[in-house]
Coordinates of C-alpha atoms in Angstrom, one line a residue:
M10 CA -32.4 -9.4 6.6
T11 CA -33.3 -10.5 10.2
D12 CA -36.4 -8.8 11.8
T13 CA -34.9 -8.2 15.4
T14 CA -35.6 -5.2 17.9
N15 CA -33.3 -2.6 18.8
S16 CA -32.7 -1.3 22.0
P17 CA -34.9 1.0 22.9
G18 CA -33.7 5.1 20.8
A19 CA -31.7 2.5 18.2
D20 CA -31.1 5.3 15.1
G21 CA -29.2 5.7 12.4
G22 CA -25.9 5.3 14.6
D23 CA -27.0 1.8 15.6
A24 CA -27.4 0.7 12.1
L25 CA -24.4 1.8 10.9
V26 CA -22.7 0.3 13.6
T27 CA -24.2 -3.0 13.7
A28 CA -22.8 -3.0 9.7
F29 CA -19.2 -2.9 10.7
N30 CA -20.0 -5.3 12.9
A31 CA -21.4 -7.5 10.3
V32 CA -19.3 -6.6 7.8
G33 CA -16.4 -7.9 10.2
A34 CA -14.2 -4.6 10.3
D35 CA -11.9 -5.4 13.9
Y36 CA -11.1 -1.0 13.3
I37 CA -13.5 1.8 12.8
F38 CA -10.9 4.4 11.6
C39 CA -12.1 7.9 12.4
S40 CA -11.3 11.1 11.5
S41 CA -13.6 12.9 13.9
G42 CA -16.5 15.0 12.3
S43 CA -19.7 16.8 13.6
E44 CA -22.4 14.1 11.5
W45 CA -20.9 11.2 13.8
A46 CA -22.1 12.1 16.8
P47 CA -24.9 8.6 16.7
V48 CA -21.9 6.4 16.9
W49 CA -19.9 7.5 18.8
E50 CA -24.0 6.8 21.2
S51 CA -24.0 3.3 19.6
L52 CA -20.0 2.5 20.6
A53 CA -20.4 4.5 23.8
R54 CA -23.4 2.9 24.6
R55 CA -22.2 -0.6 23.4
H56 CA -19.1 -0.1 25.6
R57 CA -21.4 0.1 28.8
D58 CA -23.2 -2.6 27.9
G59 CA -21.1 -5.2 27.1
L60 CA -22.4 -5.2 23.2
P61 CA -19.7 -6.4 20.2
C62 CA -18.7 -4.2 18.2
P63 CA -15.3 -2.9 16.4
Q64 CA -12.8 -1.2 17.8
Y65 CA -12.9 2.6 17.1
L66 CA -10.1 5.1 16.4
D67 CA -9.7 8.0 16.7
L68 CA -7.1 10.1 14.8
T69 CA -7.0 13.7 14.6
H70 CA -6.3 13.6 10.1
E71 CA -8.2 12.5 7.5
T72 CA -4.2 10.8 5.7
V73 CA -4.0 9.8 9.4
A74 CA -7.3 7.4 9.5
V75 CA -7.4 6.4 5.8
G76 CA -3.4 5.6 6.1
M77 CA -3.6 3.5 9.2
A78 CA -6.6 1.1 7.2
T79 CA -4.5 0.4 3.8
G80 CA -1.3 -0.5 6.0
Y81 CA -3.8 -2.5 8.4
G82 CA -5.2 -4.4 4.7
L83 CA -2.3 -5.3 3.0
I84 CA -2.0 -6.8 6.1
K85 CA -4.5 -8.6 6.8
R86 CA -6.8 -8.3 3.4
R87 CA -9.8 -7.5 5.0
P88 CA -12.2 -4.6 4.3
Q89 CA -12.1 -2.3 7.8
G90 CA -14.4 1.0 8.5
V91 CA -12.9 4.8 7.8
L92 CA -15.2 7.3 8.7
L93 CA -14.4 10.6 7.7
H94 CA -16.3 14.7 7.9
A95 CA -18.5 15.0 5.3
A96 CA -17.0 16.6 1.9
P97 CA -14.2 18.6 2.7
G98 CA -13.1 15.3 5.1
L99 CA -13.5 13.2 2.3
L100 CA -11.3 15.9 -0.4
Q101 CA -8.6 15.9 2.4
G102 CA -8.8 12.3 3.3
S103 CA -8.3 11.8 -0.9
M104 CA -5.5 11.4 -1.8
A105 CA -5.2 8.4 0.1
V106 CA -7.8 6.5 -0.4
H107 CA -6.5 6.5 -4.3
G108 CA -3.4 5.6 -3.1
A109 CA -5.5 2.6 -1.0
L110 CA -7.1 1.5 -5.1
L111 CA -3.6 1.9 -6.1
A112 CA -2.7 -1.2 -3.2
G113 CA -5.3 -3.1 -4.1
V114 CA -7.1 -2.8 -0.1
P115 CA -10.5 -3.2 0.5
M116 CA -11.8 -0.3 2.5
V117 CA -15.2 1.1 3.2
V118 CA -15.0 5.0 3.6
S119 CA -18.0 6.8 4.2
S120 CA -18.3 11.0 4.7
S121 CA -21.7 13.0 5.1
E122 CA -24.0 14.9 3.7
S123 CA -27.1 16.6 5.0
T124 CA -30.5 16.3 3.0
T125 CA -32.3 19.1 5.2
Y126 CA -30.1 22.2 5.6
G127 CA -32.5 22.5 8.9
D128 CA -35.9 22.8 6.8
S129 CA -37.9 20.0 8.9
P130 CA -39.6 18.1 11.6
G131 CA -37.2 16.7 13.9
Q132 CA -33.4 17.5 14.9
D133 CA -31.3 20.5 13.4
P134 CA -28.2 18.9 11.7
G135 CA -26.8 22.6 12.3
G136 CA -26.6 25.7 10.0
Q137 CA -22.9 24.6 8.5
W138 CA -23.8 22.2 6.4
Y139 CA -26.0 25.1 4.9
R140 CA -23.4 27.1 4.4
N141 CA -20.1 25.4 3.8
L142 CA -20.1 21.7 4.2
S143 CA -22.2 20.4 1.1
I144 CA -21.2 20.2 -2.5
V145 CA -23.5 19.8 -5.7
G146 CA -24.3 16.5 -6.5
G147 CA -23.0 14.8 -2.9
P148 CA -20.0 13.7 -1.9
H149 CA -20.5 9.7 -3.3
Q150 CA -20.5 12.6 -6.8
I151 CA -16.5 13.3 -6.1
A152 CA -15.7 10.3 -5.1
Q153 CA -16.3 8.4 -7.7
P154 CA -13.1 8.0 -9.1
F155 CA -10.7 7.3 -7.1
T156 CA -13.0 4.9 -5.1
K157 CA -13.9 1.1 -6.4
W158 CA -17.9 1.8 -5.9
S159 CA -19.2 5.0 -5.2
N160 CA -22.8 5.6 -3.5
E161 CA -25.6 7.3 -1.2
A162 CA -27.4 5.6 1.5
A163 CA -31.4 6.7 0.7
S164 CA -32.7 5.0 4.8
V165 CA -31.9 3.8 7.3
H166 CA -33.7 0.2 7.1
T167 CA -31.2 0.1 3.8
L168 CA -28.4 1.1 5.2
P169 CA -27.1 -2.0 7.4
T170 CA -27.3 -3.6 3.6
M171 CA -25.7 -1.2 1.8
V172 CA -23.3 -1.3 3.8
T173 CA -22.5 -4.7 3.5
R174 CA -22.8 -4.7 -1.2
A175 CA -19.8 -1.5 -0.4
A176 CA -17.2 -4.0 1.3
E177 CA -18.6 -7.1 -0.4
L178 CA -17.5 -5.5 -3.1
A179 CA -14.8 -3.6 -1.6
W180 CA -13.5 -7.2 -0.8
R181 CA -13.6 -8.6 -4.7
A182 CA -11.2 -8.4 -7.4
P183 CA -9.3 -6.2 -8.2
A184 CA -9.6 -5.3 -4.5
G185 CA -10.4 -1.8 -3.0
P186 CA -11.9 1.4 -1.3
A187 CA -15.5 2.1 -1.4
Y188 CA -17.4 4.8 -0.6
L189 CA -21.0 5.8 0.6
N190 CA -22.1 9.0 1.9
V191 CA -24.7 9.1 4.7
P192 CA -26.7 11.6 5.3
L193 CA -26.9 12.8 9.1
E194 CA -30.7 12.6 8.7
I195 CA -30.7 9.4 8.4
L196 CA -28.5 8.2 11.5
L197 CA -30.4 10.8 13.4
E198 CA -33.5 8.7 12.1
E199 CA -35.1 5.9 14.4
W200 CA -34.1 1.9 13.1
D201 CA -36.4 -0.8 13.1
G202 CA -33.2 -2.8 14.9
R203 CA -33.5 -5.1 10.9
E204 CA -29.6 -6.7 10.6
A205 CA -27.3 -7.5 7.0
K206 CA -26.1 -10.9 7.4
P207 CA -22.7 -11.1 7.8
I208 CA -20.2 -11.4 5.0
V209 CA -18.5 -14.0 4.4
A210 CA -14.6 -13.9 2.2
P211 CA -15.6 -14.7 -0.9
G212 CA -15.0 -17.6 -3.6
S213 CA -12.0 -17.6 -6.0
T214 CA -12.3 -18.1 -9.8
H215 CA -10.1 -20.7 -11.2
S216 CA -8.2 -21.0 -14.6
S217 CA -9.5 -24.6 -15.9
P218 CA -7.2 -27.9 -17.0
E219 CA -8.1 -26.5 -20.4
E220 CA -6.6 -23.2 -19.5
V221 CA -3.5 -23.9 -17.2
D222 CA -2.2 -26.7 -20.0
P223 CA -1.4 -24.2 -23.4
V224 CA 0.8 -22.2 -21.3
A225 CA 2.6 -25.1 -18.9
Q226 CA 3.4 -26.4 -22.8
L227 CA 4.3 -23.4 -23.8
I228 CA 7.1 -23.0 -20.8
R229 CA 8.5 -27.2 -21.4
E230 CA 8.9 -25.5 -25.1
A231 CA 10.5 -22.2 -24.0
S232 CA 14.4 -22.3 -23.9
N233 CA 14.5 -18.0 -22.2
P234 CA 11.7 -17.5 -20.5
V235 CA 11.2 -15.1 -17.4
I236 CA 8.7 -14.4 -14.7
V237 CA 7.3 -9.8 -13.8
T238 CA 6.0 -9.4 -11.1
E239 CA 4.5 -6.3 -9.6
T240 CA 2.2 -7.9 -7.7
A241 CA 1.9 -11.5 -6.4
G242 CA 3.3 -10.9 -2.5
R243 CA 0.0 -9.2 -2.5
E244 CA -2.0 -11.8 -3.4
A245 CA -3.1 -14.4 0.1
G246 CA -0.4 -17.1 -0.6
G247 CA 1.1 -15.5 -3.5
F248 CA 4.7 -15.3 -2.0
E249 CA 5.2 -18.9 -1.3
A250 CA 3.5 -19.7 -4.6
L251 CA 5.7 -17.2 -6.9
V252 CA 8.1 -19.8 -5.2
A253 CA 7.0 -22.7 -5.8
F254 CA 6.6 -21.8 -9.0
A255 CA 9.5 -20.4 -9.9
E256 CA 11.8 -23.6 -8.3
A257 CA 9.8 -26.2 -9.8
W258 CA 10.4 -24.5 -13.8
N259 CA 13.4 -22.7 -12.7
I260 CA 12.8 -19.6 -14.5
P261 CA 14.6 -16.2 -13.2
V262 CA 11.9 -13.5 -11.4
V263 CA 12.4 -9.5 -11.7
E264 CA 10.4 -7.4 -9.9
P265 CA 10.6 -3.9 -11.2
D266 CA 11.2 -0.4 -10.0
S267 CA 6.9 -1.1 -10.4
A268 CA 7.7 -3.5 -8.3
V269 CA 4.8 -2.0 -5.0
C270 CA 5.3 -4.9 -2.0
G271 CA 8.0 -7.8 -1.5
N272 CA 6.8 -10.4 -4.6
F273 CA 10.0 -13.4 -4.4
P274 CA 13.1 -13.2 -1.8
R275 CA 15.5 -11.3 -3.1
T276 CA 17.9 -13.4 -0.9
H277 CA 17.2 -16.4 -3.8
P278 CA 19.9 -16.6 -6.2
L279 CA 15.9 -17.3 -9.1
H280 CA 16.0 -13.7 -8.3
A281 CA 16.8 -11.0 -11.2
G282 CA 16.9 -8.0 -9.7
S283 CA 14.6 -5.3 -10.8
D284 CA 15.6 -4.2 -15.2
I285 CA 13.2 -5.7 -17.4
G286 CA 16.0 -4.5 -20.1
P287 CA 18.0 -7.1 -20.6
W288 CA 14.7 -9.9 -20.8
M289 CA 13.2 -7.5 -23.7
D290 CA 15.5 -9.5 -26.4
E291 CA 16.6 -12.8 -25.5
A292 CA 13.2 -13.8 -23.1
D293 CA 11.1 -16.1 -26.0
L294 CA 8.5 -16.5 -23.0
I295 CA 8.2 -13.3 -20.8
L296 CA 5.2 -14.5 -17.9
L297 CA 3.7 -11.0 -15.9
V298 CA 2.1 -12.0 -13.2
N299 CA -0.1 -9.7 -11.5
C300 CA 2.2 -6.9 -13.2
R301 CA -0.4 -3.9 -14.3
A302 CA 2.2 -1.6 -16.1
P303 CA 5.6 -4.0 -17.0
F304 CA 7.2 -1.8 -19.6
Y305 CA 7.6 1.8 -20.2
P306 CA 7.2 3.5 -22.9
P307 CA 4.0 1.0 -23.1
S308 CA 5.1 0.9 -26.6
R309 CA 8.6 -0.9 -25.8
R310 CA 7.0 -4.3 -26.9
P311 CA 9.5 -7.3 -27.2
S312 CA 11.2 -8.8 -29.9
K313 CA 10.7 -11.9 -29.4
A314 CA 9.1 -12.9 -26.5
T315 CA 5.6 -14.5 -26.5
V316 CA 3.5 -12.5 -23.2
V317 CA 0.9 -14.9 -21.3
V318 CA -0.6 -12.9 -18.7
I319 CA -1.6 -14.1 -15.5
D320 CA -3.6 -12.1 -12.8
E321 CA -7.3 -11.9 -11.6
V322 CA -7.9 -9.3 -13.3
P323 CA -5.7 -8.0 -16.0
Q324 CA -7.1 -4.9 -16.9
R325 CA -7.5 -2.7 -14.1
P326 CA -10.4 -0.5 -14.6
H327 CA -8.4 2.5 -12.7
V328 CA -6.2 2.8 -15.5
V329 CA -5.7 5.0 -18.1
Y330 CA -3.3 3.8 -20.9
Q331 CA -2.2 0.4 -20.2
V332 CA -0.7 -1.9 -22.5
L333 CA 0.3 -5.4 -22.0
F334 CA 0.6 -7.2 -25.0
A335 CA -0.9 -10.4 -24.0
D336 CA -1.0 -13.5 -26.4
K337 CA -2.7 -15.4 -23.7
Y338 CA -4.6 -14.7 -20.2
L339 CA -4.8 -17.1 -17.2
E340 CA -7.3 -15.5 -15.3
G341 CA -8.4 -17.4 -12.1
N342 CA -7.1 -16.9 -9.1
V343 CA -3.0 -15.9 -9.3
A344 CA -1.7 -18.0 -6.4
N345 CA -3.8 -20.9 -7.6
T346 CA -2.7 -20.4 -11.1
L347 CA 1.2 -20.7 -10.1
R348 CA 0.4 -24.2 -7.9
Q349 CA -1.2 -25.3 -11.2
L350 CA 1.3 -24.5 -12.9
A351 CA 4.1 -25.4 -10.6
K352 CA 2.2 -29.1 -10.9
R353 CA 2.8 -29.8 -14.5
A354 CA 6.4 -28.8 -13.9
K355 CA 6.6 -32.3 -16.0
D356 CA 9.0 -33.7 -19.2
L357 CA 11.6 -31.1 -18.6
D358 CA 15.2 -30.8 -21.0
S359 CA 16.8 -31.2 -18.4
V360 CA 19.9 -29.8 -20.0
A361 CA 18.0 -26.9 -21.3
V362 CA 16.8 -26.4 -17.9
A363 CA 20.9 -26.6 -15.9
E364 CA 22.0 -24.5 -18.7
R365 CA 18.8 -21.9 -17.5
R366 CA 19.7 -21.7 -14.0
A367 CA 23.3 -21.5 -14.8
A368 CA 23.3 -18.5 -16.2
Q369 CA 20.8 -17.3 -13.5
E370 CA 22.6 -18.2 -11.2
A371 CA 26.1 -16.7 -12.4
R372 CA 23.5 -13.3 -12.8
F373 CA 23.0 -13.8 -9.6
A374 CA 26.2 -13.8 -8.6
A375 CA 27.4 -11.0 -10.1
E376 CA 24.5 -8.6 -8.7
Q377 CA 25.3 -9.8 -5.1
T378 CA 28.9 -8.9 -5.8
A379 CA 28.1 -5.7 -7.1
I380 CA 25.7 -4.8 -4.7
T381 CA 28.7 -6.4 -2.0
Q382 CA 31.2 -3.2 -3.9
A383 CA 28.4 -0.5 -4.0
E384 CA 28.6 -0.9 0.1
T385 CA 32.2 -1.2 0.7
K386 CA 32.7 1.7 -1.0
A387 CA 30.4 3.0 0.3
S388 CA 31.7 2.1 4.1
G389 CA 34.2 4.2 3.1
A390 CA 33.0 7.2 1.6
E391 CA 32.9 11.1 3.3
G392 CA 29.7 11.6 4.5
I393 CA 26.6 8.8 4.8
D394 CA 25.9 7.4 1.3
P395 CA 22.2 6.3 1.1
V396 CA 23.5 2.8 0.6
L397 CA 25.4 2.8 3.8
V398 CA 22.0 3.1 6.3
A399 CA 20.2 1.2 3.7
A400 CA 22.9 -2.2 3.5
T401 CA 23.1 -1.2 7.0
L402 CA 18.9 -1.4 8.0
R403 CA 19.5 -4.6 6.3
K404 CA 22.4 -6.0 9.4
L405 CA 20.4 -4.5 11.9
L406 CA 16.3 -6.5 10.9
E407 CA 18.3 -10.2 10.4
G408 CA 16.5 -12.6 12.5
R409 CA 13.7 -9.7 14.0
D410 CA 10.8 -10.6 10.7
G411 CA 11.0 -6.8 10.3
I412 CA 8.0 -5.7 7.4
V413 CA 9.6 -2.4 5.4
V414 CA 7.4 0.4 4.3
D415 CA 9.0 2.4 2.1
E416 CA 8.4 6.4 1.2
T417 CA 11.1 7.9 -0.3
I418 CA 12.0 8.7 -4.0
T419 CA 15.0 9.1 -5.4
H420 CA 16.3 6.2 -2.7
S421 CA 13.3 3.5 -3.6
R422 CA 16.1 1.6 -5.7
V423 CA 18.4 1.9 -3.0
V424 CA 16.1 0.4 -0.1
K425 CA 14.9 -2.7 -2.4
R426 CA 18.6 -3.9 -3.3
H427 CA 20.1 -3.8 -0.2
V428 CA 17.5 -4.3 2.4
Q429 CA 16.7 -7.2 0.1
T430 CA 13.3 -8.0 2.4
A431 CA 12.6 -12.1 2.1
D432 CA 9.0 -12.7 3.2
P433 CA 5.7 -12.9 2.5
D434 CA 4.1 -9.2 3.0
S435 CA 8.2 -7.5 4.7
Y436 CA 7.8 -5.0 1.9
F437 CA 5.6 -2.6 1.2
Y438 CA 5.9 0.9 -0.9
V439 CA 3.3 3.1 -0.4
Q440 CA 0.1 4.3 -3.7
G441 CA -1.0 7.2 -4.3
G442 CA 0.8 10.6 -3.8
L443 CA 3.7 11.8 -1.1
G444 CA 2.6 11.7 3.2
Q445 CA 0.6 8.6 3.3
G446 CA 3.8 7.0 4.8
I447 CA 3.7 7.2 8.3
A448 CA 0.2 6.6 8.9
V449 CA 0.8 3.6 6.7
A450 CA 3.3 2.0 8.3
L451 CA 1.2 2.9 12.4
G452 CA -1.9 0.6 9.9
V453 CA 1.0 -2.0 9.3
K454 CA 2.0 -1.6 13.0
L455 CA -1.5 -2.0 14.4
A456 CA -2.5 -5.3 11.9
A457 CA 1.4 -6.6 13.2
K458 CA 2.2 -5.8 17.0
E459 CA 5.0 -8.5 17.6
R460 CA 7.0 -7.5 14.1
P461 CA 9.0 -4.3 14.3
V462 CA 8.6 -2.3 12.0
V463 CA 10.5 0.5 9.0
L464 CA 8.8 2.9 8.1
T465 CA 12.3 4.3 5.4
I466 CA 11.7 8.1 3.8
G467 CA 13.0 11.4 2.3
D468 CA 13.1 14.5 3.9
G469 CA 10.3 16.3 1.1
A470 CA 8.5 13.2 2.1
F471 CA 8.6 13.7 5.8
T472 CA 7.5 16.8 5.1
Y473 CA 4.4 16.0 3.6
N474 CA 3.0 13.9 6.1
P475 CA 0.5 15.1 8.3
V476 CA 4.1 14.3 11.1
I477 CA 1.7 15.8 14.6
Q478 CA -1.3 13.9 13.8
S479 CA 0.6 11.0 12.8
Y480 CA 2.5 10.8 16.0
D481 CA -0.6 11.4 18.1
A482 CA -1.9 7.8 16.9
S483 CA 1.6 6.0 18.0
N484 CA 1.5 7.0 21.1
A485 CA -2.5 6.8 21.6
Y486 CA -2.6 3.7 20.1
E487 CA 0.0 2.1 21.7
L488 CA 2.6 1.6 17.8
P489 CA 6.0 2.4 18.3
L490 CA 8.2 2.7 15.0
L491 CA 11.5 3.5 13.3
I492 CA 11.5 5.7 11.3
V493 CA 14.6 6.9 9.6
V494 CA 14.9 9.7 7.2
F495 CA 17.1 9.4 4.5
N496 CA 18.2 13.7 4.1
N497 CA 20.2 15.0 1.5
R498 CA 18.2 18.5 2.5
V499 CA 16.4 18.6 -1.2
Y500 CA 13.6 17.6 -3.5
K501 CA 15.7 15.6 -5.8
S502 CA 13.4 14.2 -8.3
M503 CA 12.7 17.8 -9.5
N504 CA 15.6 18.9 -10.0
L505 CA 17.1 16.0 -11.4
N506 CA 13.6 16.3 -13.9
H507 CA 14.7 19.9 -14.3
R508 CA 18.7 19.7 -14.9
R509 CA 17.3 16.5 -17.6
F510 CA 15.1 18.7 -19.6
Y511 CA 17.0 21.8 -19.3
P512 CA 20.5 20.4 -19.6
E513 CA 21.9 23.5 -20.8
G514 CA 18.8 25.4 -19.2
A515 CA 19.4 29.0 -17.5
A516 CA 19.0 27.2 -14.2
A517 CA 22.1 25.5 -14.9
D518 CA 23.7 28.8 -15.8
T519 CA 22.8 30.1 -12.8
G520 CA 22.4 27.8 -10.4
E521 CA 18.6 29.1 -9.2
W522 CA 17.0 25.8 -8.8
L523 CA 14.2 27.1 -7.6
G524 CA 11.1 24.6 -6.1
T525 CA 14.2 21.8 -4.8
D526 CA 15.9 23.7 -1.8
L527 CA 15.1 21.7 2.1
H528 CA 17.8 23.3 4.2
R529 CA 15.9 25.9 5.7
L530 CA 13.4 22.7 7.4
P531 CA 14.1 22.6 11.1
R532 CA 16.3 19.3 12.3
L533 CA 12.6 16.7 11.1
A534 CA 13.3 14.4 14.8
A535 CA 12.4 17.4 16.8
F536 CA 9.0 17.0 16.3
A537 CA 9.2 14.0 17.4
E538 CA 10.8 15.0 21.1
P539 CA 7.3 16.8 22.1
F540 CA 5.4 13.3 22.0
G541 CA 8.3 11.8 24.7
M542 CA 9.5 9.6 21.7
H543 CA 13.1 8.6 21.5
T544 CA 15.1 10.9 18.1
E545 CA 18.6 10.5 16.5
T546 CA 20.1 13.1 14.4
V547 CA 23.3 11.1 11.9
D548 CA 25.7 12.6 10.2
A549 CA 28.8 10.7 10.6
P550 CA 29.4 7.0 9.1
E551 CA 30.9 5.8 12.1
A552 CA 27.5 7.3 14.4
L553 CA 24.7 5.6 11.9
A554 CA 25.0 1.9 13.3
P555 CA 24.8 2.7 16.8
A556 CA 22.3 5.5 16.6
L557 CA 19.9 2.5 14.7
E558 CA 20.8 0.1 17.3
R559 CA 19.6 2.3 19.4
A560 CA 16.1 3.3 18.3
L561 CA 15.8 -0.2 17.3
K562 CA 16.1 -0.3 21.1
A563 CA 13.7 1.7 22.1
V564 CA 10.2 0.4 19.5
A565 CA 11.2 -2.9 20.9
E566 CA 10.4 -1.6 24.3
G567 CA 7.0 1.0 23.1
T568 CA 8.2 4.3 21.7
T569 CA 8.7 4.8 18.2
A570 CA 12.0 6.3 17.2
V571 CA 13.4 8.6 14.7
V572 CA 16.6 8.7 13.3
D573 CA 17.0 11.8 11.1
V574 CA 20.4 11.0 8.4
L575 CA 22.1 13.3 6.7
V576 CA 22.9 12.0 3.4
T577 CA 25.1 12.6 0.1
R578 CA 23.1 12.7 -2.2

């Protein structure tokens, strides 16, 4: 720390703001609470005096605040600040914080507690802390299961470096949210101005040549290797490194249904789809690249393949049960490891590689033919098939450098297969529970304002979102989205499970399917009308493309557009 003197009246609010400056946060995402008056005063003073500070976003729901920080972090990959209100605000935002943990997004989340309840000299924190807002053990205790690190700031003088520590922990692999309880009394306490040193990006770990060389030899000797990845594209440079690695060795790449971001171009001949099943008995080498849960059920073991795990932190601490069947680990930085392996693609059996490449190109051609057939069938169907929606989006987004954020469930495979994203940071699947999609998409847009951002979402997921608060944020901070609702008027995944578990049960006999019917909901696009947004409801195939074209035009002009598509399944 440096011994500096701050302006008169400096308190814990100033300490927290300077700490987020030191962290390098571009934004403070805040869902307001009464404890944050010292932070607001510090920001007002800094704005008045022209002093540096992160940009403050005043948001009206905890899921919106955390979700936007998640979306922003998916693109920028640096920790931001999130302020929630006391224990209730932390609980309200906990699903989104857990989603950030699963998505590997660094952030520093703070809420507050009272430690004196009005029984000490100084400013009165308010009786609400004594009656309603406090929780036994403090909010840092309840945050432990869904954060990477959870603690309490015990002094205004250590607050800046506690924030620094939280950010440094959040940023390092496996990246994720860290939580810091900042008691209100500390925020109000006089601060001597000692600031934390600005943090720098984490260093990288590298697998040694002694570790990489044997794996390169395994690849060289394999006749039928395959790469399986869930999140290689989440790492800085990981998308490009995976493409270079796969091309150097001519190895097919499978992105299973558990993949949560774009990792490899779906238009590339080496893309081998989403099903690892055909490889379980055929592959003699499986390379798991940032793949936390490749096999389901977990006991489903490859029959003959050697399994190599390439992952900086292969054993994820937040995964309750994880089975990889690893024979060898490469635990350095993933992008660097892939680049090192690509350089070693020498002395290959050209005949075997050519046969492998030809076999994969045949599989890819067959998949492209199947995709074309499915789209042709959908274009001639009665009503709007979900395949038609995804295919139309792909065509409209061509050449626009778009980003797709997906919060569908039963239509997620359709979206991946037919939208066919092909660039880094062009596809993200929302993690940790339904109801965050609009906020995550807003955060992505905040980080990539020059790119069109499309949220694909089911009607069930849409109703879980804090819609009004998300639309308010979209308007307030000029973050236009295209929201496309795949509306089948049912909680389809729930209905499918009921039918699967009880195929000849009472519900099948009577038609009484509980917990699934959404026909009673009003027009979903109508919720956007009071905000002056562009809205469309589409129920005819011939109206779909024109509606989406008008919506994209509105987004390009700065207005969020909501297209509610009544799909047939």
